[in-house]
Amino acid sequence: MNISKRVIIVSNRLPIKVTRKEGVLNYQKSEGGLATALSTIYKQGNNLWIGWAGTDVNDSEEEKIIKDLSIQNLSPVFLSSEEINGFYEGFSNGTLWPLFHYCPTYGEYSQEYWQTYKRVNQKFADIIIETATKDDIIWIHDYQLMLVPSLVRKSIPEANIGFFQHIPFPSYEIFRLLPWRKELLEGLLGADIVGFHTFDDVRHFLSSVNRISGFNNMSNKVRIESRIISADAFPISIDYKKYRALADNAITKRHEQKIRQLINNNQLIISIDRLDYSKGILQRLEAYQIFLQQHPELIGRVTMMQVIVPSRDSVPKYRQLKEEINRLVSEINGQFSIIGWQPIQYFYRSLPIHLLSALYKVADVALVTPMRDGMNLVSKEFVASKLNRKGVLILSEMAGSARELTEAILVNPNDIWDVANKIFLALNMSESDQIDRMTAMQHTVSQFDIETWLQNFMEKLLEVKTQQKTMMTRSINISLRKKISISYFNSTNRIIFLDYDGTLVPFTDNPQQAAPDSDLIDLLSTLAHDTHNRVVLSSGRDYQTLENWFGQLPIDIIAEHGAWYKEHGTKWCSAQNLSDTWKPEIIHIMNQYNRRTPGVSIEEKSYSVAWHFRKVVNGLGELRAAELVNEIKDYVSDRGLQALQGDKVIEIKSSIVNKGSAAKRWIEQGGYDFFMAIGDDYTDEDTFNALPPESITIKVGTNISAARYYLKSHEDVRELLQQMQLCHSNERIT
Ligand code: GDG
């Protein structure tokens, strides 16, 4: 793939491991899929890969390693054994790994680990900052480095930063258990794009961002000030062509024959995992045990090969798991073996890649049943290696790959009785069924291979950067403020529409508490007393309240989204042909929801009814609001009504009135040379759309809008209005 920018890849480990043999340094290449995929990138031009060299080295060796690796575009991070212990073994693998794989009881919460994690993340960030410029693409990988994006962002605010998480992102209910949940999210939100394997991970991440950090999202995008952060699913894959070629290789074919001899042409079930409690190894062995109990006729005719790649076995939990596996394998073999045959062939070591490929090829069934897995590449490698398209994949629903490999036999790994049944089903599946399923899965894996993954991620990152730039130009900064003020100054007949709640005052739990303060009254009064201005307050509130609060000011008012309006000095008028006979029925339905939703309140206006859920627990309010809208949707449309979804409120009103149609009454009077509208809510979109295109329309907040510009808060709105007037009066003086 050709990328015009310099790319800096950052991961916990480099794609090379430094080892020492009799005092001499050795560099061992990683065969991993990610390393192969990214090697096409990091080796190009002056691209770089930053990561831990994989071993503890002394000072005199550091210089040599840096020199040796720099030729290969690799930049090592050196970690002491104390750092490895706290950052890698401790916080990454002892705290984050179990929690993110839904084993919260295994998680260790230690301040010491956390401090080391922070320190090491800073160390990685410092190395990036030393070398990166704002034009480079910085691509950070995985849960060991969750704080790095924002640490880099602090030093290089404009940096292009992508983050990809290779393990699952747990649901909010699990993630919230972490004492450092907020800091970790803030770390990730330093990226421009945060990638996960599945859409479920994306949802979980966004839900945590909303509930813990308080940022809303729209279409998978979170907006923090003028920066958009996109969260998306990029299911990782394998180098499909490489696995096809491997399966066809002469060495693989020789291994294939040996395996067939070893299993005596029996049917073969394979399982390949790293030693880990997330892989469901014990449950799978139990399922196989049940299968053998249920099918004594297959004793001597089926063999299971369980390959376990050693991992972290110095950690007590892993050591214990290894011992339990040993015990269960012995138990099953002891229970069912007959002379010349044993049910499980167990390998506790890493196999050469050609042997692995041969296993994939020979296997009748691949049993891939993790309790949780971000993706699981073994399942995809198995599919790719099946040149003759015969063989069955039994795949856990809890693996990310189950979202793509839907033609596999999907199982719940906890349901060992069902897994036992599915083993039998798989071993007896007709060849044509096997071929149909395998063909479909091969199509998926070949279409979405590692190259596509890479390309999609990079394209999305650049797309987000373009959106950010557009957004930046829409955020009102000093120079835009000045431009608006000048345009204000140069005009003589201005019309200014202002929404009230969320635009001029902040939201309060009780709507009646949001009365205007004296500063606001002064501000509006000055604005409205300028004879060149026509100020229209356009609100969803009832007209009595607005009259009470603003009746004394020389302004015009639109109330209840246009159901009522008043030009200064005249009486309140209601829009024509409005009915209120529907209100009792709607209020009756709303009351039923009130009984199930603590914290809601109903606001009855003359021609509309609002259902407020600002005080309801986050999430529940939105759920009930969606249920309510769904329940009344037919009733509402049959009567020419509309269910407006505002900020924590659902308002039922006539569909013939809205702020936009109300604003037209003023616009049609004509003669204006300055149009401005400011609002925070989506009911204000109608006003924005009703104004001529050259108008200064401003959205308060971060949601997508038809407005030309953005301001962050009601304070910024007040500041802008003040500045316009100030500039105006200063200029007049001079
Ligand atoms: C993370 C996530 C996600 C296994 N045994 C041998 C061997 N392997 C190779 C396989 C495969 C890889 O190891 C394991 O793949 P995983 O998908 O389990 O990946 P991990 O690196 O463990 O973990 C995971 C992945 O990142 C990618 O985002 O899928 O969910 O946990 O490639 O072939 N290779 C050789 N001999 C073996 O005995 N040569």
Coordinates of C-alpha atoms and ligand atoms in Angstrom, one line a residue, residues 33 97 101 164 166-167 197 236 243 272 274 279 307 309 349-353 356 360 373-378 381, ligand 1:
G33 CA 0.4 -11.8 11.0
W97 CA -6.3 -8.4 30.0
H101 CA -11.7 -10.6 28.4
F164 CA -6.0 0.0 17.2
H166 CA -6.5 -6.0 19.3
I167 CA -8.4 -7.4 22.3
H197 CA -12.3 -5.6 15.6
I236 CA -8.2 -7.7 11.3
Y243 CA -1.6 -19.2 3.8
I272 CA -4.5 -24.4 18.5
R274 CA -1.8 -19.8 23.3
K279 CA -9.2 -19.5 25.2
V307 CA -1.5 -27.5 20.4
V309 CA 1.8 -22.4 22.7
R349 CA 5.1 -26.0 22.3
S350 CA 5.1 -23.7 19.3
L351 CA 5.1 -25.6 16.0
P352 CA 7.0 -24.6 12.8
I353 CA 4.7 -22.8 10.4
L356 CA 0.9 -25.8 11.5
Y360 CA -4.9 -27.0 9.2
D373 CA -11.3 -13.3 21.7
G374 CA -10.7 -10.0 20.0
M375 CA -10.6 -11.6 16.6
N376 CA -8.9 -15.1 16.5
L377 CA -6.7 -15.6 13.5
V378 CA -6.5 -19.3 13.8
E381 CA -5.9 -19.4 8.8
Ligands
GDG1 C1 -4.5 -10.7 19.8 C2 -5.9 -11.0 20.2 C3 -6.5 -11.1 17.7 C4 -0.4 -20.3 17.2 N1 0.2 -21.4 17.4 C5 1.3 -21.4 16.6 C6 1.3 -20.3 15.9 N2 0.3 -19.6 16.2 C7 -0.1 -18.3 15.6 C8 -1.4 -18.5 14.8 C9 -2.0 -17.1 14.8 C10 -1.4 -16.5 16.1 O1 -0.4 -17.3 16.5 C11 -2.5 -16.4 17.1 O2 -3.6 -15.6 16.7 P1 -4.6 -14.9 17.6 O3 -5.7 -14.3 16.8 O4 -5.0 -15.7 18.7 O5 -3.7 -13.6 18.0 P2 -2.9 -13.1 19.3 O6 -1.6 -12.5 18.8 O7 -2.7 -14.1 20.3 O8 -3.8 -11.9 20.0 C12 -6.6 -11.8 19.1 C13 -5.1 -10.8 17.4 O9 -4.4 -10.1 18.5 C14 -4.9 -9.9 16.2 O10 -5.5 -8.7 16.3 O11 -7.0 -11.9 16.8 O12 -8.0 -11.9 19.5 O13 -5.9 -11.6 21.4 O14 -1.4 -16.4 13.7 O15 -1.1 -19.0 13.5 N3 2.3 -20.1 14.9 C15 3.3 -21.0 14.8 N4 3.3 -22.1 15.6 C16 2.4 -22.3 16.5 O16 2.4 -23.4 17.2 N5 4.2 -20.7 13.9

